[in-house]
Amino acid sequence: MKFFKYIPAAFLLISIVSCKPKPKQTSVPVAGFVDAFEDATIAQARTGFTDALKKEGFSEDKKTVQIEYRNAQGNIPTLTQIVNYFVSEKVDLLATSTTLATVTALQNTKTIPVFAMVSPVPERMKVLDAHGKAPANLFGALEDLNYIDTSFAIIPKLLKPKGAKLVIGMIYNQSEPQSTDALNKIKSLAEKQNITIVALPVNTSADAQLVTQSLLSKNIDAFFANPDNTVFASFETILKSCNQKNVPIFTSEAGLVQRGAVAAFGADIYQWGYQAGKQAAYFLKNHKTDGLAPQMVKIRKRVYNPAAAKKYNITVPSNFEAVK
């Protein structure tokens, strides 16, 4: 992903040294948790994962599991180093949050179980082998793009166009397969619903403000925040620009509704991590992966942000749940 920044060598060295896990406690299983970047919404997955382990009897407080957490802070070399170190330390399992963390783990180990979350199906991560098979060590909770249909369909139901038809703006990262796949799917949906899509590419989160402002100059009715790491990382910047131009944001990610989007039919990120954590707990209990397979993310909700809905005078149906 191009939005990842390369940091000075001295700082990278410090990051690498700081990645060394604490010495493994005798007979206590070790889980290496890898986050690709810092984000308030994505962080909920880690909480869910940890809570699921705790409920199944694997708690750091009770010293029944050791969870080593590392965040790459949006830096590719650091992410690779973190994964390689966990592999060299022979952790019992890897937990990966967001696509790049999952792909990096799968590229660097074929034996340690990888329990993924906030990641798409193997086809969209492009990790299938020459025979079309997913990595044998991939588990956890994944998603495809079928939910995008429902998410996008919310907009024409809640918003009236300024002109003859709705014009919806998007930004997308060309280097993220999930982002470009989502854009193509939305374009297809929009064509069937007589909606115009105006989409602009963005390479890094640092470019998000300029690109968003350019998009807003094209007289769009709404902004659709698609599943894109660049959008997640720069959402507050996008939100500020949209609010200044009185353009509401809709999304497919429930966590972004908490951060200011109007509404979504999206995954509960906490529950996504919890689902992956339950699988990881099964593995720790049984010391084998027999009977485990990657699952589709199970819990999606229709949610809305009361303050955002009020700002844009949007009446939300009763089957939508207000975020707290």
Short mmCIF file of C-alpha atoms in Angstrom, two decimals:
data_model
loop_
_atom_site.label_atom_id
_atom_site.label_comp_id
_atom_site.label_asym_id
_atom_site.label_seq_id
_atom_site.Cartn_x
_atom_site.Cartn_y
_atom_site.Cartn_z
CA MET A 1 0.00 0.00 0.00
CA LYS A 2 1.51 3.25 -1.07
CA PHE A 3 0.36 5.23 1.94
CA PHE A 4 2.95 3.46 4.09
CA LYS A 5 5.81 5.83 4.86
CA TYR A 6 9.44 4.86 4.97
CA ILE A 7 11.04 6.17 8.12
CA PRO A 8 14.70 7.05 8.79
CA ALA A 9 17.06 4.10 9.29
CA ALA A 10 17.92 5.04 12.88
CA PHE A 11 14.29 5.16 13.91
CA LEU A 12 13.58 1.93 12.05
CA LEU A 13 16.40 0.25 13.99
CA ILE A 14 14.81 1.39 17.24
CA SER A 15 11.46 0.01 16.05
CA ILE A 16 13.06 -3.32 15.17
CA VAL A 17 14.76 -3.67 18.56
CA SER A 18 11.54 -2.75 20.37
CA CYS A 19 9.72 -5.55 18.58
CA LYS A 20 11.51 -8.25 20.54
CA PRO A 21 8.88 -10.09 22.61
CA LYS A 22 9.29 -10.76 26.28
CA PRO A 23 10.85 -14.14 27.11
CA LYS A 24 8.33 -16.92 26.71
CA GLN A 25 6.98 -18.25 29.97
CA THR A 26 7.30 -22.00 30.45
CA SER A 27 4.31 -23.92 29.04
CA VAL A 28 2.31 -20.72 28.52
CA PRO A 29 1.16 -20.34 24.90
CA VAL A 30 2.25 -17.19 23.08
CA ALA A 31 0.11 -15.32 20.57
CA GLY A 32 1.77 -12.74 18.35
CA PHE A 33 -0.75 -10.02 17.49
CA VAL A 34 0.17 -7.89 14.48
CA ASP A 35 -1.56 -4.60 13.59
CA ALA A 36 -0.54 -2.96 10.32
CA PHE A 37 -1.30 0.59 11.41
CA GLU A 38 -2.73 2.72 14.21
CA ASP A 39 -6.45 3.39 13.96
CA ALA A 40 -9.15 3.87 16.59
CA THR A 41 -11.72 1.80 14.72
CA ILE A 42 -9.40 -1.06 13.80
CA ALA A 43 -8.17 -1.22 17.42
CA GLN A 44 -11.56 -2.63 18.43
CA ALA A 45 -10.67 -5.90 16.69
CA ARG A 46 -7.78 -6.49 19.06
CA THR A 47 -10.03 -5.86 22.07
CA GLY A 48 -12.58 -8.35 20.73
CA PHE A 49 -9.90 -10.95 20.04
CA THR A 50 -8.44 -10.61 23.55
CA ASP A 51 -11.88 -10.75 25.18
CA ALA A 52 -12.74 -13.94 23.31
CA LEU A 53 -9.54 -15.60 24.53
CA LYS A 54 -10.25 -14.46 28.07
CA LYS A 55 -13.78 -15.85 28.01
CA GLU A 56 -12.39 -19.21 26.91
CA GLY A 57 -9.88 -19.27 29.76
CA PHE A 58 -6.83 -17.68 28.14
CA SER A 59 -6.01 -14.58 30.14
CA GLU A 60 -2.77 -12.69 30.60
CA ASP A 61 -3.91 -11.72 34.09
CA LYS A 62 -4.15 -15.38 35.04
CA LYS A 63 -0.98 -16.19 33.11
CA THR A 64 -2.74 -18.74 30.90
CA VAL A 65 -1.63 -16.99 27.70
CA GLN A 66 1.02 -14.48 26.67
CA ILE A 67 -0.13 -11.98 24.03
CA GLU A 68 2.67 -10.07 22.35
CA TYR A 69 1.26 -7.01 20.57
CA ARG A 70 3.13 -5.08 17.89
CA ASN A 71 1.92 -2.29 15.59
CA ALA A 72 3.83 -1.48 12.40
CA GLN A 73 2.61 2.13 12.48
CA GLY A 74 2.06 2.08 8.73
CA ASN A 75 5.61 1.05 7.82
CA ILE A 76 6.15 -1.94 5.53
CA PRO A 77 9.71 -2.87 6.61
CA THR A 78 8.66 -2.75 10.26
CA LEU A 79 5.62 -4.91 9.54
CA THR A 80 7.76 -7.53 7.81
CA GLN A 81 10.30 -7.45 10.62
CA ILE A 82 7.60 -7.91 13.26
CA VAL A 83 6.17 -10.96 11.51
CA ASN A 84 9.61 -12.48 10.90
CA TYR A 85 10.56 -12.03 14.53
CA PHE A 86 7.39 -13.73 15.75
CA VAL A 87 8.07 -16.57 13.31
CA SER A 88 11.67 -16.92 14.53
CA GLU A 89 10.42 -16.98 18.13
CA LYS A 90 8.05 -19.81 17.16
CA VAL A 91 4.95 -18.21 18.68
CA ASP A 92 2.03 -20.60 18.95
CA LEU A 93 -0.19 -18.52 16.70
CA LEU A 94 -0.33 -15.24 14.82
CA ALA A 95 -3.30 -12.89 15.02
CA THR A 96 -3.39 -10.37 12.17
CA SER A 97 -5.54 -7.29 11.79
CA THR A 98 -6.16 -5.74 8.36
CA THR A 99 -5.22 -7.12 4.97
CA LEU A 100 -1.54 -6.22 4.79
CA ALA A 101 -0.76 -7.76 8.18
CA THR A 102 -2.51 -10.99 7.14
CA VAL A 103 -0.80 -11.16 3.74
CA THR A 104 2.61 -10.49 5.30
CA ALA A 105 2.11 -13.28 7.82
CA LEU A 106 1.02 -15.75 5.15
CA GLN A 107 4.04 -14.85 3.04
CA ASN A 108 6.44 -15.56 5.88
CA THR A 109 5.11 -18.74 7.46
CA LYS A 110 3.34 -21.83 6.17
CA THR A 111 3.19 -23.60 9.52
CA ILE A 112 2.15 -21.18 12.28
CA PRO A 113 -1.66 -20.75 12.29
CA VAL A 114 -2.73 -17.27 11.22
CA PHE A 115 -6.00 -16.06 12.73
CA ALA A 116 -7.03 -13.12 10.57
CA MET A 117 -9.53 -10.33 11.14
CA VAL A 118 -10.51 -7.16 9.25
CA SER A 119 -9.26 -8.93 6.14
CA PRO A 120 -10.94 -10.14 2.93
CA VAL A 121 -11.28 -13.65 1.56
CA PRO A 122 -8.14 -15.30 0.12
CA GLU A 123 -9.14 -14.51 -3.47
CA ARG A 124 -9.19 -10.79 -2.74
CA MET A 125 -5.93 -10.95 -0.80
CA LYS A 126 -4.43 -12.76 -3.82
CA VAL A 127 -2.91 -15.51 -1.66
CA LEU A 128 -4.28 -18.52 -3.54
CA ASP A 129 -1.71 -20.98 -4.86
CA ALA A 130 -1.36 -22.15 -8.47
CA HIS A 131 -4.15 -24.65 -7.87
CA GLY A 132 -6.54 -22.04 -6.50
CA LYS A 133 -6.21 -23.20 -2.90
CA ALA A 134 -5.97 -20.90 0.11
CA PRO A 135 -3.00 -21.21 2.53
CA ALA A 136 -3.51 -24.20 4.81
CA ASN A 137 -2.55 -22.14 7.86
CA LEU A 138 -5.15 -19.39 7.30
CA PHE A 139 -8.01 -19.18 9.81
CA GLY A 140 -10.08 -16.48 11.49
CA ALA A 141 -12.91 -14.28 10.18
CA LEU A 142 -12.87 -12.86 6.66
CA GLU A 143 -15.21 -10.97 4.36
CA ASP A 144 -16.21 -10.74 0.72
CA LEU A 145 -17.89 -7.72 -0.88
CA ASN A 146 -21.51 -8.93 -0.99
CA TYR A 147 -22.46 -6.62 1.88
CA ILE A 148 -21.47 -3.61 -0.24
CA ASP A 149 -24.78 -3.95 -2.12
CA THR A 150 -26.78 -3.36 1.05
CA SER A 151 -24.44 -0.64 2.29
CA PHE A 152 -24.61 1.36 -0.93
CA ALA A 153 -28.38 0.90 -1.27
CA ILE A 154 -28.85 2.88 1.94
CA ILE A 155 -27.91 6.16 0.25
CA PRO A 156 -30.78 6.62 -2.27
CA LYS A 157 -33.25 5.60 0.43
CA LEU A 158 -32.10 8.33 2.81
CA LEU A 159 -30.88 11.13 0.54
CA LYS A 160 -32.51 13.18 -2.19
CA PRO A 161 -30.34 14.43 -5.07
CA LYS A 162 -29.69 18.11 -5.66
CA GLY A 163 -30.11 17.62 -9.40
CA ALA A 164 -31.68 15.06 -11.70
CA LYS A 165 -29.89 12.11 -10.07
CA LEU A 166 -27.61 11.32 -7.17
CA VAL A 167 -23.90 12.03 -7.55
CA ILE A 168 -21.74 10.13 -5.09
CA GLY A 169 -18.03 10.73 -4.59
CA MET A 170 -15.36 8.24 -3.55
CA ILE A 171 -11.62 8.08 -3.09
CA TYR A 172 -9.75 4.81 -3.48
CA ASN A 173 -6.23 3.45 -3.24
CA GLN A 174 -5.17 1.88 -6.53
CA SER A 175 -2.61 -0.33 -4.77
CA GLU A 176 -5.24 -1.97 -2.54
CA PRO A 177 -7.10 -4.81 -4.34
CA GLN A 178 -9.96 -4.61 -1.83
CA SER A 179 -10.38 -0.90 -2.52
CA THR A 180 -10.42 -1.20 -6.30
CA ASP A 181 -12.70 -4.26 -6.14
CA ALA A 182 -15.14 -2.31 -3.98
CA LEU A 183 -15.09 0.63 -6.38
CA ASN A 184 -15.82 -1.62 -9.37
CA LYS A 185 -18.68 -3.28 -7.53
CA ILE A 186 -20.14 0.09 -6.51
CA LYS A 187 -19.89 1.40 -10.07
CA SER A 188 -21.89 -1.60 -11.25
CA LEU A 189 -24.52 -1.04 -8.55
CA ALA A 190 -24.71 2.68 -9.30
CA GLU A 191 -25.33 2.09 -12.99
CA LYS A 192 -28.33 -0.10 -12.19
CA GLN A 193 -29.74 2.58 -9.84
CA ASN A 194 -29.10 5.55 -12.15
CA ILE A 195 -26.52 7.02 -9.79
CA THR A 196 -23.37 8.81 -10.93
CA ILE A 197 -20.06 7.85 -9.29
CA VAL A 198 -17.17 10.31 -9.22
CA ALA A 199 -14.04 8.56 -7.98
CA LEU A 200 -10.51 9.90 -7.52
CA PRO A 201 -7.39 7.88 -6.68
CA VAL A 202 -5.37 8.60 -3.55
CA ASN A 203 -1.91 7.16 -2.96
CA THR A 204 -1.26 8.04 0.68
CA SER A 205 -3.21 9.29 3.67
CA ALA A 206 -1.18 12.50 3.40
CA ASP A 207 -2.89 13.17 0.07
CA ALA A 208 -6.40 12.55 1.39
CA GLN A 209 -7.27 16.17 2.20
CA LEU A 210 -6.27 17.52 -1.21
CA VAL A 211 -8.00 14.71 -3.10
CA THR A 212 -11.16 14.97 -0.98
CA GLN A 213 -11.35 18.72 -1.55
CA SER A 214 -10.96 18.14 -5.29
CA LEU A 215 -13.79 15.61 -5.14
CA LEU A 216 -16.01 18.03 -3.23
CA SER A 217 -15.56 20.63 -5.96
CA LYS A 218 -17.44 18.33 -8.34
CA ASN A 219 -20.85 19.02 -6.75
CA ILE A 220 -21.37 15.58 -5.20
CA ASP A 221 -24.44 14.81 -3.08
CA ALA A 222 -22.69 12.38 -0.73
CA PHE A 223 -19.34 10.77 -0.04
CA PHE A 224 -19.10 6.97 0.22
CA ALA A 225 -16.26 5.74 2.43
CA ASN A 226 -15.38 2.32 1.06
CA PRO A 227 -13.28 -0.41 2.76
CA ASP A 228 -9.85 1.11 2.24
CA ASN A 229 -6.97 1.43 4.70
CA THR A 230 -6.20 4.93 3.42
CA VAL A 231 -9.78 6.00 4.14
CA PHE A 232 -9.57 4.54 7.64
CA ALA A 233 -6.26 6.25 8.36
CA SER A 234 -7.41 9.68 7.14
CA PHE A 235 -11.10 9.59 8.01
CA GLU A 236 -11.08 12.60 10.34
CA THR A 237 -9.51 14.69 7.56
CA ILE A 238 -12.14 13.48 5.08
CA LEU A 239 -14.93 14.13 7.57
CA LYS A 240 -13.80 17.68 8.28
CA SER A 241 -13.66 18.54 4.59
CA CYS A 242 -17.08 17.00 3.90
CA ASN A 243 -18.71 18.72 6.86
CA GLN A 244 -17.35 22.07 5.72
CA LYS A 245 -19.09 21.57 2.37
CA ASN A 246 -22.24 20.04 3.91
CA VAL A 247 -21.74 16.70 2.19
CA PRO A 248 -22.85 13.66 4.26
CA ILE A 249 -20.70 10.54 4.44
CA PHE A 250 -22.11 7.03 4.12
CA THR A 251 -20.05 3.88 4.49
CA SER A 252 -19.89 0.11 4.65
CA GLU A 253 -17.94 0.15 7.91
CA ALA A 254 -19.79 0.48 11.22
CA GLY A 255 -16.70 1.85 12.97
CA LEU A 256 -16.67 4.88 10.69
CA VAL A 257 -20.24 5.71 11.73
CA GLN A 258 -18.96 6.05 15.29
CA ARG A 259 -16.39 8.49 13.93
CA GLY A 260 -18.92 10.67 12.11
CA ALA A 261 -20.40 8.99 9.02
CA VAL A 262 -24.21 9.09 8.81
CA ALA A 263 -25.05 5.41 8.40
CA ALA A 264 -23.79 1.99 7.37
CA PHE A 265 -24.58 -1.67 7.04
CA GLY A 266 -21.26 -2.86 8.26
CA ALA A 267 -19.27 -5.25 10.36
CA ASP A 268 -18.94 -4.69 14.06
CA ILE A 269 -15.14 -4.54 14.29
CA TYR A 270 -15.12 -5.68 17.92
CA GLN A 271 -17.24 -8.72 17.07
CA TRP A 272 -15.04 -9.39 14.06
CA GLY A 273 -12.03 -9.70 16.34
CA TYR A 274 -14.08 -11.69 18.84
CA GLN A 275 -15.02 -14.20 16.14
CA ALA A 276 -11.36 -14.70 15.20
CA GLY A 277 -10.48 -14.97 18.89
CA LYS A 278 -12.92 -17.82 19.44
CA GLN A 279 -11.18 -19.79 16.71
CA ALA A 280 -7.80 -19.04 18.24
CA ALA A 281 -9.05 -20.21 21.65
CA TYR A 282 -10.22 -23.49 20.12
CA PHE A 283 -6.73 -24.02 18.72
CA LEU A 284 -5.08 -23.25 22.06
CA LYS A 285 -7.39 -25.68 23.84
CA ASN A 286 -6.95 -28.53 21.40
CA HIS A 287 -3.41 -27.86 20.13
CA LYS A 288 -4.57 -28.60 16.59
CA THR A 289 -6.45 -26.95 13.76
CA ASP A 290 -8.56 -29.96 12.79
CA GLY A 291 -12.11 -28.79 12.21
CA LEU A 292 -11.10 -25.15 11.77
CA ALA A 293 -11.47 -23.15 8.56
CA PRO A 294 -11.68 -19.46 7.68
CA GLN A 295 -15.18 -18.14 8.41
CA MET A 296 -17.13 -15.31 6.88
CA VAL A 297 -17.62 -12.44 9.32
CA LYS A 298 -20.98 -13.10 10.97
CA ILE A 299 -22.18 -9.91 12.64
CA ARG A 300 -23.18 -6.91 10.55
CA LYS A 301 -25.44 -4.13 11.76
CA ARG A 302 -27.46 -1.27 10.36
CA VAL A 303 -26.15 1.64 12.38
CA TYR A 304 -26.40 5.42 12.28
CA ASN A 305 -24.84 8.41 13.95
CA PRO A 306 -27.61 10.57 15.55
CA ALA A 307 -25.53 13.78 15.45
CA ALA A 308 -24.62 13.33 11.78
CA ALA A 309 -28.19 12.44 10.84
CA LYS A 310 -29.45 15.57 12.63
CA LYS A 311 -26.86 17.78 10.95
CA TYR A 312 -28.03 16.68 7.51
CA ASN A 313 -31.72 16.43 8.42
CA ILE A 314 -31.80 12.74 7.49
CA THR A 315 -34.55 10.54 8.88
CA VAL A 316 -33.19 7.07 9.59
CA PRO A 317 -35.50 3.99 9.55
CA SER A 318 -36.34 2.34 12.86
CA ASN A 319 -34.36 -0.81 12.02
CA PHE A 320 -31.10 1.20 12.33
CA GLU A 321 -29.30 1.19 15.67
CA ALA A 322 -27.81 4.41 17.00
CA VAL A 323 -24.09 4.22 17.75
CA LYS A 324 -22.96 5.21 21.22
#
